[in-house]
mmCIF file of C-alpha atoms and ligand atoms in Angstrom:
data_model
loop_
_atom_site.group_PDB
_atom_site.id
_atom_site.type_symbol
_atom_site.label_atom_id
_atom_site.label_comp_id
_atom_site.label_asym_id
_atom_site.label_seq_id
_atom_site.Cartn_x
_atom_site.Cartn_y
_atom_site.Cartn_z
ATOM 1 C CA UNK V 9 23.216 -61.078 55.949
ATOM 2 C CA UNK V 10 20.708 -63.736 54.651
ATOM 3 C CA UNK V 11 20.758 -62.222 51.339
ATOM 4 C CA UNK V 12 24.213 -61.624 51.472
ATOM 5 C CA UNK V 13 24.699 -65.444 51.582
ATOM 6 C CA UNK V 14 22.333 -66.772 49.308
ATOM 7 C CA UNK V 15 23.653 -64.094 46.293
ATOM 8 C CA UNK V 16 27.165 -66.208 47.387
ATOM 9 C CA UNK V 17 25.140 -69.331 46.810
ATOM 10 C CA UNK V 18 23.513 -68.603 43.475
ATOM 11 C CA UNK V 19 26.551 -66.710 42.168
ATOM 12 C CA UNK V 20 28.435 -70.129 42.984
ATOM 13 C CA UNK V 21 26.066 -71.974 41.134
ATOM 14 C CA UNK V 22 26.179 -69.519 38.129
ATOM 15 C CA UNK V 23 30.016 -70.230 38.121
ATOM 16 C CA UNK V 24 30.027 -74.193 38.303
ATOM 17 C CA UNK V 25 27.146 -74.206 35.667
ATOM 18 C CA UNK V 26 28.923 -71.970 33.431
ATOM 19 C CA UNK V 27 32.082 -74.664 33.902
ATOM 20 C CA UNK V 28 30.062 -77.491 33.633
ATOM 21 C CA UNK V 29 29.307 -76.021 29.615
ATOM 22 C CA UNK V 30 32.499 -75.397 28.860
ATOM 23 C CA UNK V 31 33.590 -78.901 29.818
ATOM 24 C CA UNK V 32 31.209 -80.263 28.091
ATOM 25 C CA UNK V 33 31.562 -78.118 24.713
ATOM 26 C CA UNK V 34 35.254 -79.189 25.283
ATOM 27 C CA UNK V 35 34.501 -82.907 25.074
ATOM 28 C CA UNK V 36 31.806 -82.786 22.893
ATOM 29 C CA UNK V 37 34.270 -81.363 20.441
ATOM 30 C CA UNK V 38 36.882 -83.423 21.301
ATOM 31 C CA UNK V 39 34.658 -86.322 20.767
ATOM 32 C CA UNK V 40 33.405 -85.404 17.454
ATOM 33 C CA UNK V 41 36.537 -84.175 16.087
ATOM 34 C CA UNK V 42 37.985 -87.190 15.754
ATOM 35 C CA UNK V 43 34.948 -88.639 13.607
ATOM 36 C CA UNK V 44 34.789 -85.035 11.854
ATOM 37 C CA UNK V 45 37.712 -85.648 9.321
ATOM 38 C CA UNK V 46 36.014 -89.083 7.899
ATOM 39 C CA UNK V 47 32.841 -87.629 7.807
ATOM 40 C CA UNK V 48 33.905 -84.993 5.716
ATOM 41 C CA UNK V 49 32.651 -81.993 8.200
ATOM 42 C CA UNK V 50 36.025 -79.681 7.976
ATOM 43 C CA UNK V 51 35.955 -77.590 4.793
ATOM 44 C CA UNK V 52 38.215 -74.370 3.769
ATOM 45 C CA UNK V 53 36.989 -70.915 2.723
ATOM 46 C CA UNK V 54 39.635 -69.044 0.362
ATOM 47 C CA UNK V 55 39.819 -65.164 0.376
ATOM 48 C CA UNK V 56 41.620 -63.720 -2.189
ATOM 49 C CA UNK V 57 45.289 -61.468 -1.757
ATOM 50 C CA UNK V 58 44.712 -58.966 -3.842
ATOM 51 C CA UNK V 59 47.307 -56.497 -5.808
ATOM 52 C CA UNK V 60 45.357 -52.762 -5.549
ATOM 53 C CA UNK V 61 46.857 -51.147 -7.816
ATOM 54 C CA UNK V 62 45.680 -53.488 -10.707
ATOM 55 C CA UNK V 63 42.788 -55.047 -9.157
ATOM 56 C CA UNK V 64 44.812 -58.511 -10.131
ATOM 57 C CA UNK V 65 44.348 -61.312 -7.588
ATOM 58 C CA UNK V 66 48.176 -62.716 -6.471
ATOM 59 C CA UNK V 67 46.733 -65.304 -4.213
ATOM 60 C CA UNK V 68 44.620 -66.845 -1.667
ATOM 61 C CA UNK V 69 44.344 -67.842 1.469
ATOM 62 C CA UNK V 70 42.583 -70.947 2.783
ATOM 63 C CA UNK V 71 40.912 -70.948 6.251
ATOM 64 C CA UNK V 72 39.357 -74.078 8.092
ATOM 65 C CA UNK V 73 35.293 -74.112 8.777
ATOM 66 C CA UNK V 74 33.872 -77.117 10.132
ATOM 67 C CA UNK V 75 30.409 -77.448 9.957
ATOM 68 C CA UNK V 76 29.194 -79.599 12.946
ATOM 69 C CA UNK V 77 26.133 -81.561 12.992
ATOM 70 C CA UNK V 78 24.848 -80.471 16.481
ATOM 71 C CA UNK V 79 26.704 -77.007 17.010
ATOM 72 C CA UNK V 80 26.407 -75.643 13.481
ATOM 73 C CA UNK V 81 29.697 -73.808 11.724
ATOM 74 C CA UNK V 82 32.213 -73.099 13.795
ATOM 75 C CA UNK V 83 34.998 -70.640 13.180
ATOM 76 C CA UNK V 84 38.815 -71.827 13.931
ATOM 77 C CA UNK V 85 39.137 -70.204 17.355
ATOM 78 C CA UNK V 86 36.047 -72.357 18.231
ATOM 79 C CA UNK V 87 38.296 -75.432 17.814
ATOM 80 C CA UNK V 88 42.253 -74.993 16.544
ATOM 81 C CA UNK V 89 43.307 -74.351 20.343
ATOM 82 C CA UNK V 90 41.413 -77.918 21.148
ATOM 83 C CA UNK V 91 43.114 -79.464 17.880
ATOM 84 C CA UNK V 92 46.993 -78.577 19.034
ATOM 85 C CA UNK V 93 46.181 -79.301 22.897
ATOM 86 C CA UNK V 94 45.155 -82.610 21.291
ATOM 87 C CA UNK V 95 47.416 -83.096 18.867
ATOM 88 C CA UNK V 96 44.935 -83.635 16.216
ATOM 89 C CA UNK V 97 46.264 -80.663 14.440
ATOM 90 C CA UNK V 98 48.687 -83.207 12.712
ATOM 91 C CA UNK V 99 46.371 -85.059 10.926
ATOM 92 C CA UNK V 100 44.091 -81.647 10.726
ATOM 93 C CA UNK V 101 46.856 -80.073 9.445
ATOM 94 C CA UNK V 102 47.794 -82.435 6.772
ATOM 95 C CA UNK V 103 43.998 -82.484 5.765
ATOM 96 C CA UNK V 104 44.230 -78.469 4.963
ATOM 97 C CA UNK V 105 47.605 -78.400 2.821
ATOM 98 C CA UNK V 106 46.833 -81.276 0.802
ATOM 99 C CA UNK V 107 42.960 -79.945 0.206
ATOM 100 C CA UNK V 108 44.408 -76.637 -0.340
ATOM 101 C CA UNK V 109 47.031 -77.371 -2.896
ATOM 102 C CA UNK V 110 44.711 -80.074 -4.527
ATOM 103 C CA UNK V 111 42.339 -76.856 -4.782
ATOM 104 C CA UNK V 112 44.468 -74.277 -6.691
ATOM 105 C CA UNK V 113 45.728 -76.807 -8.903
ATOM 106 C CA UNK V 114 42.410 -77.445 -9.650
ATOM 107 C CA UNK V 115 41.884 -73.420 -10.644
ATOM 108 C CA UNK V 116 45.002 -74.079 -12.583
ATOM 109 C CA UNK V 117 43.657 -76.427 -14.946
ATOM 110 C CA UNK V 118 40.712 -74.653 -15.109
ATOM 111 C CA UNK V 119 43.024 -72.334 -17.310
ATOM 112 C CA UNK V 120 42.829 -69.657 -14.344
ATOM 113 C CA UNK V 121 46.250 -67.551 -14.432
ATOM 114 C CA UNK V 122 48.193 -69.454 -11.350
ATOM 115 C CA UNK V 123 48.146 -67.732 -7.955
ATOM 116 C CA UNK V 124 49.779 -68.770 -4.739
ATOM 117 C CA UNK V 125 47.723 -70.543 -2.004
ATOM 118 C CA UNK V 126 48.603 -69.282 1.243
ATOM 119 C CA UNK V 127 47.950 -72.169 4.345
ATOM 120 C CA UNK V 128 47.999 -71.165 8.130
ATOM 121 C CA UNK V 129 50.166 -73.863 9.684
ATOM 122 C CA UNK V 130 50.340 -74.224 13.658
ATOM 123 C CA UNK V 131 53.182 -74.594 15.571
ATOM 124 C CA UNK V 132 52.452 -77.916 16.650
ATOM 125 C CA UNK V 133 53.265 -79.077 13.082
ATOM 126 C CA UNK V 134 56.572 -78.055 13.344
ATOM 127 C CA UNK V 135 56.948 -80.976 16.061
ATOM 128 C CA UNK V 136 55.423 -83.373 13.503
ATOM 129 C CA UNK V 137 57.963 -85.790 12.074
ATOM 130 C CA UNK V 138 59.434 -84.628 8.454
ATOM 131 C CA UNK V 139 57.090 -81.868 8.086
ATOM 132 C CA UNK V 140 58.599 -81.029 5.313
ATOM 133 C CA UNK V 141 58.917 -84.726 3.679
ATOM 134 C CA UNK V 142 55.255 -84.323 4.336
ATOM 135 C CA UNK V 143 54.260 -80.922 2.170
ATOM 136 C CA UNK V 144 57.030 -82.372 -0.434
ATOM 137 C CA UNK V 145 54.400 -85.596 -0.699
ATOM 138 C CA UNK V 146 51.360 -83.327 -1.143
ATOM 139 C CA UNK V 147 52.797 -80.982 -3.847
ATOM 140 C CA UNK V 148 53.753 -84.549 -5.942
ATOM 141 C CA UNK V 149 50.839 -85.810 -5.576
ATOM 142 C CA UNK V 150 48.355 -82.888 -5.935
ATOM 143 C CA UNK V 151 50.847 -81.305 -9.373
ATOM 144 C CA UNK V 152 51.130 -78.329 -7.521
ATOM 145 C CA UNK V 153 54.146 -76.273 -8.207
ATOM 146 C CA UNK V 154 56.032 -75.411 -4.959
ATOM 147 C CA UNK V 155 55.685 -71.357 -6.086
ATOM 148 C CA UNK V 156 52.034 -71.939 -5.745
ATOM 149 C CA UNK V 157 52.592 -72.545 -1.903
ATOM 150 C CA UNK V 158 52.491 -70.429 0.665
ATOM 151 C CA UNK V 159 53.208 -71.242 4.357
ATOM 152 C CA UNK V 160 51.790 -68.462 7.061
ATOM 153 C CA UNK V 161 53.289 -69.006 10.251
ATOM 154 C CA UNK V 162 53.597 -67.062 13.571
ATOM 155 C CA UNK V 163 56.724 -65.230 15.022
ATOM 156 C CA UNK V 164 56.065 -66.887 18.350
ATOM 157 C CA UNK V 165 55.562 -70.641 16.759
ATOM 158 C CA UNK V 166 59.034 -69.889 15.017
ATOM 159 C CA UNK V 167 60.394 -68.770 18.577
ATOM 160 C CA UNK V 168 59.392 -71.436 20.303
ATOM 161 C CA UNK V 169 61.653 -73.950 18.866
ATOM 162 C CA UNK V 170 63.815 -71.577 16.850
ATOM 163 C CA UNK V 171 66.776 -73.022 15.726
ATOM 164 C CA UNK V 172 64.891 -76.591 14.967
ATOM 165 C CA UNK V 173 62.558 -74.546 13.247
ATOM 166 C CA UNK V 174 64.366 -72.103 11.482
ATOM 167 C CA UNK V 175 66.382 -75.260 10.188
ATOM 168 C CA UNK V 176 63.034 -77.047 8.544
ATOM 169 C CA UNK V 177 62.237 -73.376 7.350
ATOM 170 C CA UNK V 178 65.429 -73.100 5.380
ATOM 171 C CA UNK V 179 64.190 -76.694 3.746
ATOM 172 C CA UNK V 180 61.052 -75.710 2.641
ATOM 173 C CA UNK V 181 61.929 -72.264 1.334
ATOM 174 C CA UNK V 182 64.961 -74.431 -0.730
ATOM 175 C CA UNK V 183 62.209 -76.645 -2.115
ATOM 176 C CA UNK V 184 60.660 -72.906 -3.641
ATOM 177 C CA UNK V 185 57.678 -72.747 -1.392
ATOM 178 C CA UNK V 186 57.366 -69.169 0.170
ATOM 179 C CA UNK V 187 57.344 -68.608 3.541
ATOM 180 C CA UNK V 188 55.157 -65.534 5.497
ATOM 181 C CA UNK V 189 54.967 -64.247 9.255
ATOM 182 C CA UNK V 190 51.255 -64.214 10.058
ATOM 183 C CA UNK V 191 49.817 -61.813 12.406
ATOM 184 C CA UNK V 192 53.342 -59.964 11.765
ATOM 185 C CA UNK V 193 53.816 -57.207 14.661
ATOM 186 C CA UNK V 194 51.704 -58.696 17.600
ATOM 187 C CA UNK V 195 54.581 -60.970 18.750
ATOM 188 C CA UNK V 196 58.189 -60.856 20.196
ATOM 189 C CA UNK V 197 60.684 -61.438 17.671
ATOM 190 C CA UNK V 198 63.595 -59.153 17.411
ATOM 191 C CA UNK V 199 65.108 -57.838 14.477
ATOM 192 C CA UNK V 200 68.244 -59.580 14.462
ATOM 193 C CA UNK V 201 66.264 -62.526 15.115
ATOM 194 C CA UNK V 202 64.005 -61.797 11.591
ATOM 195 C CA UNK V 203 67.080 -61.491 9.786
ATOM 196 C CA UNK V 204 67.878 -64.980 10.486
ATOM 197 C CA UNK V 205 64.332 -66.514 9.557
ATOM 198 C CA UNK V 206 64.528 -67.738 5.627
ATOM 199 C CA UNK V 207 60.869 -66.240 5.105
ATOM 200 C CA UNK V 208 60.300 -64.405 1.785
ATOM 201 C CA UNK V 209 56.604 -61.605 3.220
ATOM 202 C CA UNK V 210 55.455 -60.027 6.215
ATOM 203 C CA UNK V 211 51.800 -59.787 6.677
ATOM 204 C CA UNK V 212 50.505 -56.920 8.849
ATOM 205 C CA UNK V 213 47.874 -58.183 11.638
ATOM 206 C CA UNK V 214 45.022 -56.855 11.217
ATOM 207 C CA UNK V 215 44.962 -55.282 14.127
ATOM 208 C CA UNK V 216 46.974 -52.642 12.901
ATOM 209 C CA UNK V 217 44.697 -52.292 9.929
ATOM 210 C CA UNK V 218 41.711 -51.633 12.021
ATOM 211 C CA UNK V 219 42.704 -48.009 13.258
ATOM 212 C CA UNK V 220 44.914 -47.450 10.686
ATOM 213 C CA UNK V 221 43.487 -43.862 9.517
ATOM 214 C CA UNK V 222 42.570 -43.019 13.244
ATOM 215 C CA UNK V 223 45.666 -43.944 15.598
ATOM 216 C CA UNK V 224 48.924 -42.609 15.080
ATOM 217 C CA UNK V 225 50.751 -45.025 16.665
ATOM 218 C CA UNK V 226 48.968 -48.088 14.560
ATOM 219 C CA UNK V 227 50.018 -45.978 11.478
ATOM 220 C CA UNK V 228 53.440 -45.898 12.705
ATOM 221 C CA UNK V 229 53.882 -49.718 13.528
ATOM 222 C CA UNK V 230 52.189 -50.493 10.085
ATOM 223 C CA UNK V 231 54.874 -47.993 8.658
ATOM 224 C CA UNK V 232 57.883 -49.143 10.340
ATOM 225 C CA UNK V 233 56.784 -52.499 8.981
ATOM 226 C CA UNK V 234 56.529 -51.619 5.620
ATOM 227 C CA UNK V 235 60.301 -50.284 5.658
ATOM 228 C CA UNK V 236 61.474 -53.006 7.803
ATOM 229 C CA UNK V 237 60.098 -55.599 4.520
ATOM 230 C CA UNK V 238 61.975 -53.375 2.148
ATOM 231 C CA UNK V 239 65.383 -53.242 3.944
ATOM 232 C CA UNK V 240 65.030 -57.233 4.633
ATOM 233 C CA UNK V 241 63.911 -57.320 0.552
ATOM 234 C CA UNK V 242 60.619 -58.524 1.693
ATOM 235 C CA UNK V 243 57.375 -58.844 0.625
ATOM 236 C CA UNK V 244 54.337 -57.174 2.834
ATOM 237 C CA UNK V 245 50.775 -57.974 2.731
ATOM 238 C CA UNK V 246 48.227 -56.100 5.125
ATOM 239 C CA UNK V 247 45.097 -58.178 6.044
ATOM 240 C CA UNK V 248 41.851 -57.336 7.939
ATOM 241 C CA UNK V 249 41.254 -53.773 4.925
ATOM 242 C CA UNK V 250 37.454 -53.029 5.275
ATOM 243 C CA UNK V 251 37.622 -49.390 3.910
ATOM 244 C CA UNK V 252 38.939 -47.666 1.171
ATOM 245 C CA UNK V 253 40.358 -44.887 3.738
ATOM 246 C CA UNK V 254 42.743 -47.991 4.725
ATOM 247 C CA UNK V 255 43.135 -49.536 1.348
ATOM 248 C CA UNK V 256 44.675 -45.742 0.530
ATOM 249 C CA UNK V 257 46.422 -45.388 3.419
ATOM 250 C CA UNK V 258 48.419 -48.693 3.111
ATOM 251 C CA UNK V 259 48.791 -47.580 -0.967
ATOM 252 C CA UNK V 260 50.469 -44.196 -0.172
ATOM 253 C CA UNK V 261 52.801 -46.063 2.097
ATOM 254 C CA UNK V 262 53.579 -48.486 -0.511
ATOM 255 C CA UNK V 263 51.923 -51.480 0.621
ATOM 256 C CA UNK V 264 50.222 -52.959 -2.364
ATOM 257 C CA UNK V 265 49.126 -56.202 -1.573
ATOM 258 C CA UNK V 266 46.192 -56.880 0.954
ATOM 259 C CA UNK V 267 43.527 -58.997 1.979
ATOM 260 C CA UNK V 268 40.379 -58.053 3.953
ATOM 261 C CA UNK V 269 36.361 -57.613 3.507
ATOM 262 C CA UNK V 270 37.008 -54.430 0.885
ATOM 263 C CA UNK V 271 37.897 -56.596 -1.396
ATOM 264 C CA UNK V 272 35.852 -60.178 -0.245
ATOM 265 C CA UNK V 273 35.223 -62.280 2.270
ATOM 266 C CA UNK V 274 36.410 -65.699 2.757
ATOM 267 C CA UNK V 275 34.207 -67.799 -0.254
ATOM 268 C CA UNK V 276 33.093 -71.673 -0.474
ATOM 269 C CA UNK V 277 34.995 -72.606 -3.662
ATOM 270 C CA UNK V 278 32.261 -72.378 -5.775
ATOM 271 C CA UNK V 279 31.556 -68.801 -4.890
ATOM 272 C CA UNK V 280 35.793 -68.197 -5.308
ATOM 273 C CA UNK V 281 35.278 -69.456 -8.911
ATOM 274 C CA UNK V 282 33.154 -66.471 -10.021
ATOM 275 C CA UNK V 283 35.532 -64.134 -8.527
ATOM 276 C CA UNK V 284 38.608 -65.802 -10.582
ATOM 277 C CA UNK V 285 36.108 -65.480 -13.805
ATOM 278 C CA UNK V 286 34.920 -61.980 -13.032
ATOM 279 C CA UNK V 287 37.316 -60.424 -11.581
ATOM 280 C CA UNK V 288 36.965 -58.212 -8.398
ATOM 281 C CA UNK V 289 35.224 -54.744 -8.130
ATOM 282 C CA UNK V 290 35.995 -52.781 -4.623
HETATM 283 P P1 LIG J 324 44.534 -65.354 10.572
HETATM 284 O O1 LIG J 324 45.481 -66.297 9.921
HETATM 285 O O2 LIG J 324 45.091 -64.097 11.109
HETATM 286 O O3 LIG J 324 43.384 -65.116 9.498
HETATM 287 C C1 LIG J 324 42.706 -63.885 9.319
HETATM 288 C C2 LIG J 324 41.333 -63.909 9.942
HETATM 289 O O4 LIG J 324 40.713 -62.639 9.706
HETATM 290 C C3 LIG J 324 40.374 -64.939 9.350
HETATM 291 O O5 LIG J 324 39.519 -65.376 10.404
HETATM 292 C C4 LIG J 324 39.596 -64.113 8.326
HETATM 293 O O6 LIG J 324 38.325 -64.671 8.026
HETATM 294 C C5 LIG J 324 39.471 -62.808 9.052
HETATM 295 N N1 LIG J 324 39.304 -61.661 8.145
HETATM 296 C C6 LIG J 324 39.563 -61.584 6.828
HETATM 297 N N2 LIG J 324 39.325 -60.352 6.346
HETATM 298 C C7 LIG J 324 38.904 -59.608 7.395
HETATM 299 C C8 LIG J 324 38.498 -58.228 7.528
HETATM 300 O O7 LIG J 324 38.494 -57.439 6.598
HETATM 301 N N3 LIG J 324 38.131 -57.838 8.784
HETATM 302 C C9 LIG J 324 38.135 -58.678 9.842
HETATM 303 N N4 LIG J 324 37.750 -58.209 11.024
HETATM 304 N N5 LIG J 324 38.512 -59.972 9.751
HETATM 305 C C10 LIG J 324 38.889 -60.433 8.539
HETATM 306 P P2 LIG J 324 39.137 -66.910 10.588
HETATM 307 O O8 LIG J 324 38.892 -67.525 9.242
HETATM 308 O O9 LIG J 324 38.066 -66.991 11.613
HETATM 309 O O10 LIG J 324 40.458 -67.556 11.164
HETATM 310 C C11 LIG J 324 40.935 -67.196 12.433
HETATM 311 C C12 LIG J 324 42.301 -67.740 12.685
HETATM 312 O O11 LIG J 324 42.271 -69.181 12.746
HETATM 313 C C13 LIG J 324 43.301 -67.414 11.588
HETATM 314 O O12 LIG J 324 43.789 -66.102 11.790
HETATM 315 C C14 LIG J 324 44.335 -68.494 11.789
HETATM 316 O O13 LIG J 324 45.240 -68.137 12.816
HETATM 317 C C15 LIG J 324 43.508 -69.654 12.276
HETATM 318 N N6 LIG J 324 43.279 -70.620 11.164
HETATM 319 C C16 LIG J 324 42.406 -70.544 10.137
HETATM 320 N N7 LIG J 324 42.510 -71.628 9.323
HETATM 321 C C17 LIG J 324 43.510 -72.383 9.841
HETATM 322 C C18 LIG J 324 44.124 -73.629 9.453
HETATM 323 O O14 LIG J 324 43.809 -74.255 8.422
HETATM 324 N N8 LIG J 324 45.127 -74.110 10.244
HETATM 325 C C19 LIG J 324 45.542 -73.440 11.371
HETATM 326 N N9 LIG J 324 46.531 -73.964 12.112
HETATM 327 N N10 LIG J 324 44.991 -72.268 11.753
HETATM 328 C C20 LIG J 324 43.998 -71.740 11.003
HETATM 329 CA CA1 LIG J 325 46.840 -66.353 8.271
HETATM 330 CA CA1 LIG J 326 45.938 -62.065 11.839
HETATM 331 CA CA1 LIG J 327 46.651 -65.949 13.467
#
């Protein structure tokens, strides 16, 4: 009985401490997030898209690090959830595309063949005033062709506001800047509702990728993707390929394009640079 009672009491005391650090990671971050941006702490990594039958890369994608001065680097899902909750994803947000796009034009006039930068943008920026009056400023004043961008967005941010959204979708794909459902497969949409989205690639989650080779029903979903991009005149991308069993697997089914640790993983820009010179072996 005794003991009975005082487990109770420590497990309670387990529990509140274990709250009390997660309320105060929360606000610590929340705290130093604001001060991050001017203090230059957020950076991107870039991981190439690669084409596998040539070897050629077709683009990039950026993804946000920040390194912070007490906590070390921290991955997105460390933070992103705290930055739309807070609504600092806007100014975030505009941080990434106009670092992003100021990047590859960079490569550009390094006399790099051009490739498209692809930029995760959150759902919470669709709610942003004149989004798209927004990218339109960044691509003037970075040079940046609007082929060269790429906008990854979720089936479920799209859904969540779709009409409004589909509407500033159909403005930025007008403007030439290509438009791709991230994490394609893990959410709700239905097809008639994909028919009406003015997006121009499908990326496979990597999720699917994982067990590609292993479990026949990942295979399938990755498959029935594949022909769903074709009949919708789509492009498809697979992310998350580690192996070359995968890479293969995706190739036979004539997937072409993917992303994933086969080929790199995410590099600091100076690190990218080589890969542009060099070229990729995988
Ligand atoms: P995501 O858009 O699905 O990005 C793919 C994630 O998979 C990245 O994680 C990438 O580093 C990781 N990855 C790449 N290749 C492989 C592989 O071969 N195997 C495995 N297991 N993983 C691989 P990361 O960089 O930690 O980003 C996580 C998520 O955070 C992203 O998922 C994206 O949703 C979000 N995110 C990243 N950057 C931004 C950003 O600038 N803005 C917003 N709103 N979200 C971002
Ligand atoms: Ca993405
Ligand atoms: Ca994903
Ligand atoms: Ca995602």
């Amino acid at each position: 009985m005794y003991k009975a009672k005082e487990l109770d009491r420590n497990n309670f005391h387990f529990f509140s401490h274990d709250m009390n650090i997660k309320v105060m990671e929360r606000m610590m971050l929340e705290n130093s997030m604001r001060k991050a941006l001017e203090r230059d702490e957020f950076f991107l990594v870039y991981q190439p898209q690669v084409d596998a039958r040539s070897g050629r890369i077709t683009g990039v994608e950026a993804l946000l690090r920040w390194n912070h001065p007490d906590m070390g680097l921290l991955t997105p899902d460390r933070f992103i959830y705290l930055a739309e909750e807070t609504g600092f994803i806007v100014p975030l947000g505009e941080w990434v595309l106009m670092t992003a796009c100021r990047q590859n034009r960079a490569w550009q006039k390094l006399g790099f063949p051009p490739l498209r930068v692809a930029v995760n943008l959150s759902g919470k920026q669709f709610g942003q005033h004149r989004l798209d009056e927004m990218i339109s400023a960044i691509l003037l004043e970075t040079g940046l062709e609007p082929e060269w961008l790429e906008l990854e967005i979720t089936e479920s941010a799209i859904m969540r506001n779709a009409d409004q959204n589909i509407a500033i979708l159909r403005s930025l794909k007008e403007k030439g800047i290509s438009l791709a459902i991230d994490d394609f497969g893990t959410g709700y949409s239905s097809l008639s509702y994909l028919k009406h989205f003015p997006i121009t690639r499908l990326k496979i989650d990597k999720t699917f990728v994982q067990d590609i080779t292993t479990n026949p029903d990942d295979a399938a979903i990755a498959e029935i993707i594949i022909a769903m991009a074709q009949t919708l005149k789509l492009n498809v991308i697979a992310e998350g390929v580690e192996t070359r069993a995968q890479m293969e697997f995706l190739s036979t089914h004539t997937c072409f394009e993917m992303q994933g640790y086969l080929f790199s993983r995410p590099l600091t820009t100076d690190k990218f640079v080589y890969l542009l010179r060099d070229g990729i072996s995988y």
